Amino acid sequence: MDKLVINGGKSLHGNVDISGAKNAAVAILPAALMASKDVCIIDNIPDIEDVHCLERIIESLGCEIKVNKNSVTIDSSILNSHDANTEDVRKMRASYYLIGALLGRFKKARVEMPGGCPIGVRPIDQHIKGFEALGAKVTIEHGVVIVEADKLIGTSIFFDVVSVGATINVMLAATFAEGTTTLENVAKEPHIVDVANFLNSMGANIKGAGTDIIRVTGVQELKGCSYSVIPDQIEAGTYMIAAAACGGEVTITNVIPKHLESISAKLIEMGAEIIENGDSVTVKSNKNLKGVNVKTLPYPGFPTDVQQPMSALLCASKGRSLINESIWESRFKHVDELKKMGANIKVEGRTAIIDGADRLTGATVKATDLRAGAAMVIAGLIAEGTTEVLNIEHIDRGYPHIENKFNSLGANIKRITVK
Ligand code: EPZ
């Protein structure tokens, strides 16, 4: 197991290139299983453990998969299994997309219940509601989700909650339903649009992704295509926040600035300067930032996945800040770790109350989940002295080469293997 050792207090300068979006890639890879002809060549795939885990699952299902740096070629024409039951499936949340993809293609799927970050209760009732509405029978036996249908028939589905996973999963299955499926109260995150674009490149007929209503007209068959995954909104937001926190001038390249607007707006409100330029965003900060209030919301609101990194910045900003986490009820596990570094932060229900500290000091802390890990890295970059971040397997699930990217900006982070 590795740990990160951070010598903090350095300002950040230079350019950092953002990788492909994790939460798009982990849906697009299972979606590729729906092509029964030709290969899918998918570029800009991030080099992260969640992707490696899915690649192993896809191989274990009998597909041919070739990985060449950030490009993955999948031949799923030979796929004949609808049964995804490996340890890897249990490890990650996004393995639930195998249900929608396999149900669509084979009209049946047997998939282990998905795992994922411990950030709250993570039900899949809206996924199940969608599959059932399409005509599938869903049972859960011994921790395995079993979904079967004689045929899938297009219908209207109004989701009870706005769910990224349910929107994508039901969109996957509906691609092979007879007639048109209308999905309402859907998520509008950039990765929803990216998955719809990928499916359309394979021959699907999906309209309205990115708006409140998605219409999927079923097709008989999908075939392989070439596709490039969008840049990671959350990775970009993490580097923007780190730049604001450490001071300096950092240009974050290979981004879609529109996807970052809620984050840019908060950083501007705090006193940082943000310059958008084509596919890059530059953050200039003198570290003299003031606290703000943040409420996490579905896109285009402030992303829950950036809440934890943002809280590290707010711990070192002037005055009082309030964070309201409206998506996940337990996404404050990093707070106790921040306190070890001198942060004045307390949690009441779904709200964190932060009184900016004059300084944070290095300590040994844990990454309790993926974005908590990013928060601890940012806190370590701000802090005086040395911070050791343990349990960084969480960070490796979603941030490619985090220490190399930060070190290229002037940070001092070492990865050490702990025996
Ligand atoms: C996705 O999780 C992301 N994961 C999460 O990112 C992200 O935090 C989340 O969307 C919200 O943006 C992936 O894309 C793999 P949801 P997901 O379904 O799809 C409730 C990260 O850090 N809900 O949009 O699992 C649920 O409890 C990860 O990269 C139901 O009630 O989230 C939550 O309160 C962590 N029933 C809300 O909806 C359901 O059937 C949003 O969840 C599904 C969800």
mmCIF file of N, CA, C and O in Angstrom, residues 62 71 85 88 139 150 168-169 211 317-318 396:
data_model
loop_
_atom_site.group_PDB
_atom_site.id
_atom_site.type_symbol
_atom_site.label_atom_id
_atom_site.label_comp_id
_atom_site.label_asym_id
_atom_site.label_seq_id
_atom_site.Cartn_x
_atom_site.Cartn_y
_atom_site.Cartn_z
ATOM 1 N N GLY A 62 -15.212 -12.187 -21.490
ATOM 2 C CA GLY A 62 -14.895 -12.867 -22.748
ATOM 3 C C GLY A 62 -14.654 -11.929 -23.914
ATOM 4 O O GLY A 62 -14.508 -12.378 -25.057
ATOM 5 N N SER A 71 -5.713 4.845 -24.897
ATOM 6 C CA SER A 71 -6.679 4.368 -25.882
ATOM 7 C C SER A 71 -7.018 2.905 -25.581
ATOM 8 O O SER A 71 -6.129 2.103 -25.325
ATOM 9 N N ASN A 85 -19.828 -11.581 -12.273
ATOM 10 C CA ASN A 85 -19.736 -11.861 -10.843
ATOM 11 C C ASN A 85 -18.299 -12.106 -10.429
ATOM 12 O O ASN A 85 -17.902 -13.227 -10.171
ATOM 13 N N ASP A 88 -13.890 -7.900 -8.724
ATOM 14 C CA ASP A 88 -13.779 -6.550 -9.276
ATOM 15 C C ASP A 88 -15.145 -5.863 -9.371
ATOM 16 O O ASP A 88 -15.246 -4.657 -9.179
ATOM 17 N N THR A 139 -34.783 -9.228 -9.635
ATOM 18 C CA THR A 139 -34.718 -9.820 -8.296
ATOM 19 C C THR A 139 -33.283 -9.666 -7.779
ATOM 20 O O THR A 139 -32.345 -9.542 -8.571
ATOM 21 N N ASP A 150 -38.534 -10.760 -21.517
ATOM 22 C CA ASP A 150 -38.746 -11.405 -22.818
ATOM 23 C C ASP A 150 -38.393 -10.393 -23.890
ATOM 24 O O ASP A 150 -37.715 -10.681 -24.858
ATOM 25 N N ILE A 168 -28.217 7.063 -16.747
ATOM 26 C CA ILE A 168 -27.370 6.384 -17.742
ATOM 27 C C ILE A 168 -27.797 4.929 -17.902
ATOM 28 O O ILE A 168 -27.924 4.419 -19.017
ATOM 29 N N ASN A 169 -28.040 4.260 -16.783
ATOM 30 C CA ASN A 169 -28.326 2.824 -16.838
ATOM 31 C C ASN A 169 -29.606 2.529 -17.622
ATOM 32 O O ASN A 169 -29.648 1.608 -18.445
ATOM 33 N N THR A 211 -30.555 17.876 -21.213
ATOM 34 C CA THR A 211 -31.761 18.647 -20.877
ATOM 35 C C THR A 211 -32.583 17.823 -19.871
ATOM 36 O O THR A 211 -32.160 16.737 -19.465
ATOM 37 N N SER A 317 -9.299 29.783 4.334
ATOM 38 C CA SER A 317 -9.765 31.083 3.817
ATOM 39 C C SER A 317 -10.317 31.919 4.966
ATOM 40 O O SER A 317 -10.627 31.394 6.022
ATOM 41 N N LYS A 318 -10.482 33.217 4.722
ATOM 42 C CA LYS A 318 -10.839 34.133 5.821
ATOM 43 C C LYS A 318 -12.333 34.085 6.146
ATOM 44 O O LYS A 318 -13.165 34.083 5.246
ATOM 45 N N ASP A 396 -6.122 6.786 -6.027
ATOM 46 C CA ASP A 396 -5.711 6.148 -7.289
ATOM 47 C C ASP A 396 -6.906 5.631 -8.092
ATOM 48 O O ASP A 396 -6.787 5.367 -9.276
#
